[in-house]
Each structure stands twice: as C-alpha cells, then as structure tokens.
Amino acid sequence: MKKVLGLALSCLLSVNGYAQKYEPTFASLQQYECPEWIQKAKFGIYCHWNAQSASKSPNNGWYAREMYIEGSPAYKDHLRNWGHPSEVGYKDIVMVWKGDKFDAKEWVSLFKNAGAKFVLTMAVHHDNFDMWDSKYQPKWNSTNYGPKQDVCKAVRDEALKAGLRWGVTTHLERTYSWVQTNKGADKEGPKAGVPYDGNLKEYQDLYIEYPNFANLGNDFCQLRTPLVSPQSWKDMWRNRLQDLIENYHPDFFYIDGALPYTDDGGKVGFELEAFYLNHNASRHNGVNEGFWGIKDISHHGVFYPGTASTMLERAYSNTIQPEPKLSDESIGAWFHTGVSEYYSSKKLISLMVDVVSKNCIFLLNVPPKADGSFDKEAVDILNGIGRWMQINGDAIYETKPWKTFGEGSVRYTTKENTLNAIVCSELKSDLLLASLKDWKVSDIRSIKLLGSNEKVNFEVTDMGILIHTPQSVKDSDKFSTFQIECKNLDQQPFTVINLQSVKKLNEEASKKFGATGNSGAIPLP
C-alpha cells in the first residue's frame, strides 16, 4: 500500500509541478520510499579505507579507539609497530599514511566489471577523519593526508562517467564517545599515569575535546552511542554531513546506526534526513531519488520504522520483504588487514542471490590496502563475481521476488512472465523444482540455460518440474540459472519447500567478524 501511495504522490507532483517537501517530523518523513533505481540495481560496492588501513595491525577495524585500550590486541600492535600512545598516537599514523596508489578510475572500473550498478565512498569513519574537502574538518581530511585527494569527488566523478549511481556511507554519529579512549593513560607498567596524546589540546580537532565522561555512559554506550552529547557536537555532526550532501549530491546515504541522538529522540537525525531528501528531490524534478539507510540495532540511536530503508549489517532476511532492505556484507574484515580470510566468489554470489530473491539489495565492501590498491585475491574475487554476472545478470538486475524465494540451494527471481531458478551449488544430477508442483505442461513455453544454446529437456511430474541437467552443467563447477518462460506467471501455483533459515549464517558472521570486523571480540548486541 505504501508503494501505491508513493507512486500516486509522485504522479501528482509531476503533473502539478509541485516539489516534494519533507519536514523533520515522523509524519512527514514517512513519505520516504526506497528509490526505484536501487531496487533495479540490486548490487553495489564500496570500500572501508582510511588511515586505519595504514596501522600495520591486523586488528585495525576500530584501531583509532582500541589502540588506546591498554592490553587490547590493537594496543599491543601499536606498541610493537609505532611506540607508546602517549608519544605516538593516531594523529601520527594519519600523518605518515600514504595513499599514493589510489586511482578512482581503476576502482570504478573494477567494481563495474564485477557487476556493481552503484558505487559508494566511505566518507567518514568513527575516527573523525573526512574523505572529502571538508569545510568543517579542514585539516584532518584526505586532501591533506593519505592520498592527498578529494576521494569523494574523485570516485563520484568516475562513477558518473561510468553510468553508475554514487553515494556515501557515514560513520560519524558515534565518534564523540567512540574516540574518547584517547584521553586515558596506562594503569600499569613504566608509563602508568602518563596521559595518552589524545589529551593534547592542539589536536582536539581530530581527537575531540575532553568530555564529561559521566554523560557518555559506560564502555558499552561509548562504542555505540553516547548517552548525552553536547549540542555543539550535534551541530558539528549535522553541519559536516550537510556540507557533504550539499556539495557532492549523493544518491545513496547511510548512517552506521539508527538516527542520532538518543538524548534528543533523534531530532537532529530527522533534521539531517529532511535536508538530504529535500536536496535530492530538488535535483530530480521535485521527487526524491535518494536512498536513505539506517540500521535497526539496539543502542545505536533511535529507530523510526517507515522513515528510511533498513540496513542489515552482515545479516540477512529470512523472508521476502514487502519493502526492500539492504544487506551490508564484506569480502572479509571491514578494513584490509593483510591476514583476512576472504569469502570466495561463489560464497558471495550465493549470498547476493539469496538477498535478491527476498526483494532486498546487496552491498559489498572490498577493503583496499593502505596505499589504495587492492590485493590480488580481492581482484580475483571481484573478477569471479563479474564473470558470473555477465552470464546470469538477467536473473538479478531489475527482477522481483516470486511467491516463494526458493528451495534448498535454488533461489527464484522473476521478470514479467519469466521465472529464474538460480542454483547456488554444483549440479551433478537432474534438478527437481518441487516448489513448482501442480504446474501444467501447457503453462511452460520454454526452459533455457543462461549462457548456453543447449536444449534443456524437462518433465512435469507429480513432484514438480524435473529439469534434465545438460552434461555441460554437470561437468562444470559454476552456478547455473534456468529461465522458465511461462504463461501468466502470477497465476501459477507454488509449494513452500525446505526454506532454510538464515539464523546460522548470521550467527557465523557475527562470531567470525564481530562489530569490529576482526575477531568478533566485541560482538553485535
């Protein structure tokens, strides 16, 4: 119903020439609809990349925080690689970081060849360092350190040239409390009581001013969202991201949590969202085409259903969603560690297919090395996804879910009167599609194998449709897609068969990577 109302509203706006207008209220922001372009695109790629990539530590997912936690793996790595954080701090890593192999054109070309239809830039992580020519963070940004380029602009320009949509991910909302470990000191050893360099006032523009720790809450709150943050920081958060929106015009914008901040009930978050949606609408004939995503994760802000698209962090839906959600995944750890165990191309393809079959969108993080280049394994993984998408992309792009999302390793997508049966496993025998029980021979016009001219023979049995797998498929280890052309697909019966729960998958991802994207030492709540 919400989609129908949104379509009617868009038509009315177009006919009457009125611009869509959003106010920073729950009622007004419920106008938001997941844009049609991203529902068709299905697949996007982005990168976690900043000075944390240059830490020389495999424990670098939350390095700017954890290097100041005495005894943590990142702290131990920092002592070994750089020195004590009272003498050599995160500022020093930023200053020596060289992103001299960053090439936006190469990035976008690699992602487009992998099949991505939209490309994002991680505009700012929790470390308070901006990846654009930032008005409100004029020193600590990528034009002065690392690549010494406006990374957002460079990637945006190349993405638009390549015919792709562009946007940003932002992780700034928890920075005020997240970085405050830099105000501490060792409790033991020869440096006990010596303040870390985060106490140096001349670096507060990176490290944040000394806070009222009672307002921040305990460690649990500090790494998620402060209990109370000053209005000056709320203004800084809003102003920084408005600057990003106003000057770079992203068609995708996500906050790494729910709406900030809990102590004002999400008021400043509503203000930023309304600003973004109005800005985007002003650039698209008065109708918003911007994707606005937030995460429904406990203690990460205020979550208001219906006002935004929902992001699933390393998690997946169990069911077909009436409104698209976006699953945010990575090939391994969030940042390049040098020791990550990457998922295979096949694993990532199967995840993407599952996501799309449930009316959702797949976003993949591919972390570059500190210098801005990608290791060979990451490139090989993307090329593997790209080769599969070149053959099977018609079963992904611009598709819709069917009445049941799949059975066993098979996932279904549709396009008009075509039912795509995507098999996410090696197929060494004939394929029975039991979900299609009670179909009639007369309902089926043809069945073909994507990427092949071989004739596909099949039978309609009492148990379902039995596809006689071509020998070329049996001899291959590739995932295959059978396209079933039929009459009146929406009228065909279906049977729910062996729908696998994603609970185990979600638990495995949380255990392996955790909230830090590394060891799982700080699991998601």
XYZ file of C-alpha atoms in Angstrom:
525
model
C 0.000 0.000 0.000
C 2.836 2.394 0.834
C 4.339 1.886 -2.632
C 0.987 2.584 -4.287
C 0.536 5.775 -2.288
C 4.100 6.817 -3.067
C 3.585 6.255 -6.804
C 0.344 8.211 -6.741
C 2.086 11.039 -4.887
C 4.943 11.084 -7.412
C 2.492 11.242 -10.332
C 0.564 14.049 -8.662
C 3.742 16.006 -8.042
C 4.836 15.525 -11.633
C 1.504 16.573 -13.098
C 1.021 19.600 -10.893
C 4.662 20.657 -10.835
C 4.903 20.735 -7.036
C 8.168 19.793 -5.365
C 8.164 17.007 -2.816
C 8.780 18.559 0.596
C 9.988 16.827 3.739
C 9.786 18.219 7.240
C 11.926 16.884 10.135
C 8.978 15.023 11.669
C 7.979 11.390 11.845
C 4.752 12.033 9.910
C 6.462 13.885 7.076
C 9.417 11.513 6.719
C 7.060 8.582 6.266
C 6.732 9.848 2.685
C 10.121 8.217 2.099
C 10.184 5.381 -0.433
C 13.131 3.181 -1.376
C 14.092 4.586 -4.807
C 13.218 2.592 -7.889
C 16.735 2.817 -9.307
C 18.330 0.904 -6.449
C 15.564 -1.684 -6.433
C 16.536 -2.372 -10.050
C 20.294 -2.105 -9.492
C 20.399 -4.798 -6.762
C 24.199 -4.755 -6.317
C 26.669 -2.113 -5.154
C 30.286 -1.979 -3.932
C 32.167 0.304 -1.528
C 35.402 0.388 0.465
C 36.414 0.821 4.083
C 39.592 2.844 3.584
C 41.329 5.493 5.662
C 44.383 5.891 7.914
C 43.349 2.844 9.960
C 44.368 0.825 6.879
C 47.934 2.069 7.478
C 48.142 0.926 11.102
C 50.333 -2.133 10.293
C 47.922 -4.044 12.515
C 45.564 -6.903 11.638
C 43.385 -5.556 14.466
C 42.583 -2.350 12.628
C 38.794 -2.381 12.344
C 38.427 0.023 15.267
C 42.087 0.907 15.567
C 41.669 4.612 16.373
C 39.755 3.579 19.507
C 41.369 0.293 20.514
C 44.997 1.399 20.193
C 44.285 3.438 23.347
C 42.845 0.492 25.310
C 45.674 -0.923 27.405
C 46.234 -4.617 26.758
C 44.000 -4.862 23.673
C 45.401 -6.539 20.530
C 45.498 -3.183 18.731
C 47.318 -1.563 21.681
C 49.925 -4.336 21.655
C 50.357 -3.979 17.899
C 50.769 -0.218 18.308
C 53.489 -0.617 20.930
C 55.360 -3.027 18.695
C 54.960 -1.105 15.418
C 54.865 2.540 16.463
C 55.568 3.127 20.145
C 53.582 4.166 23.200
C 50.304 6.074 22.576
C 51.430 8.841 24.922
C 54.192 9.591 22.412
C 52.976 8.265 19.056
C 49.240 8.438 18.578
C 46.630 8.068 15.873
C 47.474 11.562 14.554
C 50.941 10.279 13.698
C 49.551 7.363 11.701
C 47.399 9.825 9.765
C 50.430 11.987 9.058
C 52.563 9.154 7.660
C 49.736 7.435 5.754
C 50.409 7.365 2.018
C 47.528 6.531 -0.300
C 49.722 7.071 -3.327
C 48.275 4.183 -5.391
C 44.677 5.325 -5.063
C 43.155 5.580 -8.541
C 39.433 6.325 -8.628
C 39.160 5.315 -12.277
C 40.684 1.898 -11.568
C 38.395 1.423 -8.559
C 35.251 2.199 -10.513
C 36.324 0.104 -13.494
C 36.991 -2.882 -11.228
C 33.632 -2.521 -9.485
C 31.679 -2.030 -12.697
C 33.298 -5.092 -14.251
C 32.248 -7.039 -11.154
C 28.641 -6.159 -11.966
C 28.006 -3.334 -9.496
C 25.379 -0.815 -10.566
C 26.206 1.693 -7.829
C 29.455 2.666 -6.114
C 29.824 4.275 -2.696
C 32.583 6.095 -0.852
C 33.102 5.697 2.883
C 33.049 9.441 3.523
C 33.966 9.309 7.214
C 34.540 6.529 9.714
C 34.373 6.717 13.519
C 37.912 8.144 13.631
C 36.766 11.714 12.782
C 38.739 11.896 9.509
C 36.884 13.048 6.385
C 37.469 11.684 2.884
C 36.454 14.897 1.152
C 37.461 18.557 1.064
C 35.604 19.145 4.284
C 34.504 22.632 5.311
C 34.073 21.668 8.971
C 37.101 19.343 9.213
C 39.520 21.437 7.137
C 42.771 19.872 8.380
C 42.027 16.214 9.018
C 40.782 15.149 5.626
C 42.019 13.275 2.565
C 43.101 16.397 0.667
C 45.866 16.934 3.237
C 46.848 13.389 4.221
C 46.897 9.908 2.730
C 46.028 10.161 -0.968
C 46.012 13.974 -0.762
C 42.937 13.951 -2.969
C 39.253 14.648 -2.556
C 38.352 10.962 -2.540
C 34.590 11.511 -2.563
C 34.800 13.773 -5.602
C 37.230 11.514 -7.445
C 35.121 8.380 -7.012
C 31.888 10.271 -7.662
C 33.168 11.734 -10.925
C 34.387 8.369 -12.202
C 31.198 6.589 -11.168
C 29.019 9.091 -13.010
C 31.234 8.850 -16.092
C 30.770 5.087 -15.998
C 26.981 5.436 -15.878
C 26.720 4.305 -12.257
C 24.948 5.878 -9.314
C 27.130 7.167 -6.475
C 26.672 7.700 -2.779
C 28.310 7.615 0.634
C 28.421 5.719 3.882
C 28.921 7.766 7.059
C 30.022 6.519 10.488
C 30.439 9.805 12.345
C 27.434 9.641 14.663
C 29.226 7.761 17.448
C 32.595 9.494 17.110
C 32.110 11.816 20.079
C 32.175 8.920 22.530
C 33.987 6.333 20.402
C 37.329 8.181 20.280
C 37.452 9.158 23.937
C 39.719 6.274 24.918
C 42.486 8.595 23.698
C 42.011 10.648 26.913
C 43.196 7.781 29.117
C 46.535 6.524 30.390
C 48.107 3.173 31.195
C 47.186 1.788 34.593
C 50.235 -0.471 34.798
C 53.848 -0.603 33.641
C 56.531 2.051 33.129
C 54.086 4.514 31.512
C 51.395 4.199 34.170
C 49.605 7.512 34.615
C 51.225 9.187 31.596
C 48.360 10.695 29.545
C 47.811 9.453 26.006
C 48.280 12.008 23.247
C 44.518 12.482 22.915
C 44.846 14.888 25.854
C 46.894 17.342 23.774
C 44.699 20.387 23.225
C 46.347 21.305 19.928
C 44.911 18.120 18.363
C 41.338 18.373 19.634
C 40.060 18.944 16.101
C 40.919 15.286 15.475
C 40.678 13.839 18.979
C 37.567 15.764 20.205
C 37.561 17.913 23.348
C 37.779 16.346 26.804
C 34.208 15.232 27.580
C 32.094 14.827 30.667
C 32.573 11.066 30.910
C 29.501 10.696 33.086
C 27.422 11.830 30.115
C 28.969 9.263 27.788
C 27.936 6.231 29.797
C 29.957 3.051 30.232
C 32.088 1.346 27.577
C 29.018 -0.341 26.100
C 27.418 3.050 25.427
C 30.627 4.762 24.341
C 31.296 2.421 21.449
C 27.665 2.553 20.261
C 26.254 5.999 21.011
C 26.842 8.436 23.879
C 24.096 8.716 26.482
C 24.348 12.506 26.227
C 26.355 14.574 23.775
C 26.645 18.378 23.774
C 24.677 20.449 21.301
C 27.966 21.668 19.850
C 28.773 18.114 18.708
C 25.267 17.529 17.358
C 25.682 20.729 15.326
C 29.099 19.582 14.126
C 27.683 16.205 13.042
C 24.813 17.817 11.159
C 26.937 20.565 9.594
C 29.658 18.150 8.418
C 27.186 15.859 6.702
C 25.112 18.696 5.264
C 28.323 20.002 3.707
C 28.863 16.571 2.174
C 25.293 16.402 0.855
C 25.155 19.953 -0.473
C 28.446 19.804 -2.380
C 28.597 16.182 -3.558
C 24.914 15.294 -4.156
C 24.962 11.581 -3.215
C 22.076 9.409 -4.403
C 22.794 6.994 -1.537
C 23.363 7.945 2.080
C 23.593 5.690 5.089
C 24.279 6.238 8.751
C 26.088 3.445 10.576
C 23.356 3.074 13.154
C 19.900 4.450 13.749
C 19.041 8.151 13.861
C 21.300 10.118 16.215
C 20.932 11.004 19.031
C 19.112 9.165 21.801
C 19.212 12.133 24.179
C 17.202 14.288 21.754
C 14.963 11.497 20.475
C 16.510 11.592 17.019
C 15.658 15.283 16.432
C 18.955 16.213 14.795
C 18.804 12.984 12.789
C 15.368 13.948 11.471
C 16.763 17.366 10.538
C 19.590 15.847 8.502
C 17.301 13.333 6.809
C 14.820 16.036 5.788
C 17.713 18.142 4.469
C 19.014 15.217 2.418
C 15.666 14.197 0.950
C 14.767 17.798 0.053
C 18.175 18.370 -1.518
C 17.916 15.203 -3.578
C 14.358 15.985 -4.666
C 15.456 19.437 -5.801
C 17.855 17.741 -8.234
C 15.292 15.246 -9.592
C 12.316 17.287 -10.700
C 10.940 17.623 -7.201
C 10.825 13.879 -6.416
C 13.371 12.255 -4.112
C 15.580 9.598 -5.711
C 17.955 9.341 -2.782
C 18.383 6.147 -0.777
C 18.415 6.906 2.957
C 19.505 3.944 5.072
C 19.720 3.383 8.829
C 20.284 0.297 10.978
C 17.836 -1.209 13.440
C 20.498 -2.168 16.001
C 19.828 -1.797 19.710
C 21.556 1.114 21.481
C 22.819 2.668 18.229
C 20.403 5.594 18.139
C 16.653 5.931 17.610
C 14.967 3.737 15.023
C 11.729 5.004 13.478
C 10.173 2.391 11.155
C 8.832 3.655 7.858
C 11.024 6.746 7.629
C 14.030 5.099 5.978
C 15.327 1.951 4.332
C 16.673 -0.615 6.783
C 20.306 -1.710 6.583
C 21.224 -5.223 7.725
C 24.863 -5.347 8.867
C 26.344 -8.732 7.962
C 22.850 -10.119 8.332
C 20.136 -11.464 6.064
C 16.390 -11.623 5.870
C 14.555 -14.886 6.498
C 11.590 -13.926 4.344
C 10.573 -11.976 1.270
C 10.382 -8.353 2.371
C 7.420 -6.143 1.404
C 9.803 -3.152 1.438
C 13.411 -3.694 0.273
C 16.124 -3.928 2.901
C 19.847 -3.747 2.186
C 22.308 -6.401 3.354
C 25.741 -4.870 4.012
C 28.490 -7.506 3.635
C 32.271 -7.592 3.198
C 34.627 -9.963 1.422
C 36.410 -10.340 4.779
C 37.263 -7.908 7.562
C 35.913 -4.385 7.086
C 39.429 -2.931 6.690
C 42.357 -4.532 4.876
C 44.341 -6.455 7.465
C 46.773 -8.464 5.370
C 45.631 -11.668 7.067
C 41.903 -11.722 6.326
C 40.263 -14.903 5.203
C 38.142 -13.746 2.298
C 34.866 -15.247 1.261
C 35.058 -16.949 -2.136
C 33.330 -15.564 -5.218
C 30.879 -18.455 -5.003
C 30.027 -17.685 -1.390
C 29.403 -14.030 -2.190
C 27.340 -14.875 -5.271
C 25.165 -17.218 -3.229
C 24.662 -14.501 -0.607
C 23.722 -11.945 -3.251
C 21.288 -14.332 -4.937
C 19.608 -15.084 -1.611
C 19.293 -11.362 -0.880
C 17.779 -10.548 -4.266
C 15.318 -13.464 -4.085
C 13.871 -11.836 -0.944
C 13.304 -8.399 -2.508
C 16.443 -6.947 -0.965
C 19.648 -5.245 -2.133
C 23.242 -6.447 -1.778
C 26.083 -4.095 -0.795
C 29.637 -5.464 -0.733
C 32.652 -3.918 0.999
C 36.045 -4.553 -0.638
C 38.849 -3.092 1.513
C 41.930 -1.668 -0.247
C 45.430 -1.789 1.131
C 46.808 1.310 2.840
C 48.241 2.601 -0.430
C 44.832 2.455 -2.135
C 45.465 -0.618 -4.291
C 43.712 -3.981 -3.972
C 45.444 -7.255 -3.308
C 45.317 -9.928 -5.996
C 42.906 -12.122 -4.067
C 40.346 -9.307 -3.812
C 40.675 -8.558 -7.529
C 40.254 -12.243 -8.365
C 37.109 -12.431 -6.226
C 35.577 -9.426 -7.968
C 36.505 -10.762 -11.386
C 34.863 -14.066 -10.479
C 31.656 -12.298 -9.492
C 31.828 -10.276 -12.706
C 32.189 -13.341 -14.939
C 29.125 -14.901 -13.314
C 27.118 -11.694 -13.599
C 27.926 -11.344 -17.297
C 26.115 -14.630 -17.890
C 23.481 -14.562 -15.170
C 22.866 -10.863 -14.581
C 19.494 -11.004 -16.319
C 18.278 -13.096 -13.372
C 19.468 -10.398 -10.909
C 19.040 -6.903 -12.323
C 15.558 -5.385 -12.443
C 13.985 -8.560 -11.076
C 11.278 -9.076 -8.495
C 10.747 -11.880 -5.994
C 8.377 -14.744 -6.685
C 5.757 -16.161 -4.324
C 8.387 -18.277 -2.553
C 12.049 -17.346 -2.509
C 13.454 -20.809 -3.128
C 14.140 -24.358 -2.056
C 17.404 -25.927 -0.957
C 20.202 -24.218 -2.908
C 17.762 -22.844 -5.515
C 16.591 -19.226 -5.394
C 13.832 -17.705 -7.518
C 13.576 -14.276 -9.130
C 11.111 -13.060 -11.744
C 10.881 -10.660 -14.664
C 7.452 -10.391 -16.242
C 6.490 -13.998 -17.177
C 9.974 -15.416 -16.664
C 10.831 -17.383 -13.533
C 14.581 -17.613 -12.897
C 15.746 -20.674 -10.962
C 19.287 -19.865 -9.799
C 21.129 -22.915 -8.486
C 23.774 -21.906 -5.922
C 25.589 -25.222 -5.852
C 27.242 -27.608 -8.248
C 24.633 -29.557 -10.159
C 25.732 -33.151 -10.831
C 22.281 -34.671 -11.369
C 18.851 -33.700 -12.623
C 17.127 -30.829 -10.863
C 13.700 -31.231 -9.274
C 11.875 -27.950 -8.620
C 9.350 -29.144 -6.064
C 8.118 -25.584 -5.455
C 6.528 -25.802 -8.925
C 4.358 -28.774 -8.067
C 0.968 -28.750 -9.842
C 2.211 -26.764 -12.833
C 0.958 -27.975 -16.211
C 2.974 -28.630 -19.361
C 0.810 -26.122 -21.190
C 1.866 -23.417 -18.717
C 5.523 -23.624 -19.810
C 6.666 -22.112 -23.082
C 10.338 -22.992 -22.725
C 13.191 -23.567 -20.318
C 16.658 -22.346 -21.219
C 20.031 -22.247 -19.548
C 21.571 -18.780 -19.340
C 24.843 -18.577 -21.236
C 24.165 -21.686 -23.299
C 22.409 -22.636 -26.534
C 21.959 -26.221 -25.385
C 18.439 -27.560 -25.408
C 17.065 -28.081 -21.913
C 14.721 -31.064 -21.576
C 12.261 -31.268 -18.734
C 9.268 -33.170 -17.413
C 6.252 -32.103 -15.402
C 5.867 -34.717 -12.679
C 3.621 -35.238 -9.679
C 6.509 -33.993 -7.516
C 7.278 -30.860 -9.513
C 9.211 -29.878 -12.617
C 12.170 -32.139 -13.313
C 14.900 -30.481 -15.368
C 17.289 -32.863 -17.100
C 20.576 -31.147 -16.421
C 22.743 -30.699 -19.533
C 26.050 -32.527 -19.423
C 27.983 -29.269 -19.701
C 26.466 -28.173 -16.386
C 27.265 -31.491 -14.713
C 30.875 -31.112 -15.847
C 31.102 -27.548 -14.506
C 31.557 -26.155 -11.015
C 29.728 -22.913 -11.900
C 26.360 -21.859 -10.506
C 23.685 -22.107 -13.200
C 20.429 -20.289 -13.930
C 17.454 -21.853 -15.666
C 14.965 -19.405 -17.135
C 11.438 -20.737 -17.271
C 9.260 -18.842 -19.742
C 5.614 -19.428 -18.955
C 2.091 -18.141 -19.404
C 0.686 -15.937 -16.662
C 3.396 -16.467 -14.065
C 1.423 -14.626 -11.401
C -1.345 -17.230 -11.685
C 0.882 -20.269 -11.238
C 0.631 -22.283 -8.009
C 3.536 -22.767 -5.642
C 4.509 -25.018 -2.777
C 6.772 -23.955 0.096
C 9.662 -26.416 0.218
C 12.624 -26.563 2.601
C 13.108 -22.860 3.228
C 16.432 -22.504 5.003
C 16.733 -20.171 7.985
C 19.494 -17.549 7.869
C 19.925 -17.681 11.668
C 23.019 -19.872 11.441
C 24.514 -17.695 8.705
C 24.018 -14.533 10.740
C 25.490 -16.137 13.872
C 28.547 -17.364 11.955
C 29.233 -13.890 10.540
C 28.903 -12.255 13.965
C 31.225 -14.813 15.558
C 33.856 -14.581 12.841
C 33.938 -10.833 12.308
C 32.023 -9.161 15.137
C 31.207 -5.483 15.278
C 34.877 -4.552 14.775
C 35.120 -6.541 11.572
C 38.025 -8.511 13.010
C 37.965 -11.211 15.664
C 34.443 -10.863 16.978
C 35.788 -9.750 20.357
C 33.092 -7.090 20.503
C 30.004 -8.842 19.129
C 26.927 -7.013 17.986
C 24.251 -6.717 20.710
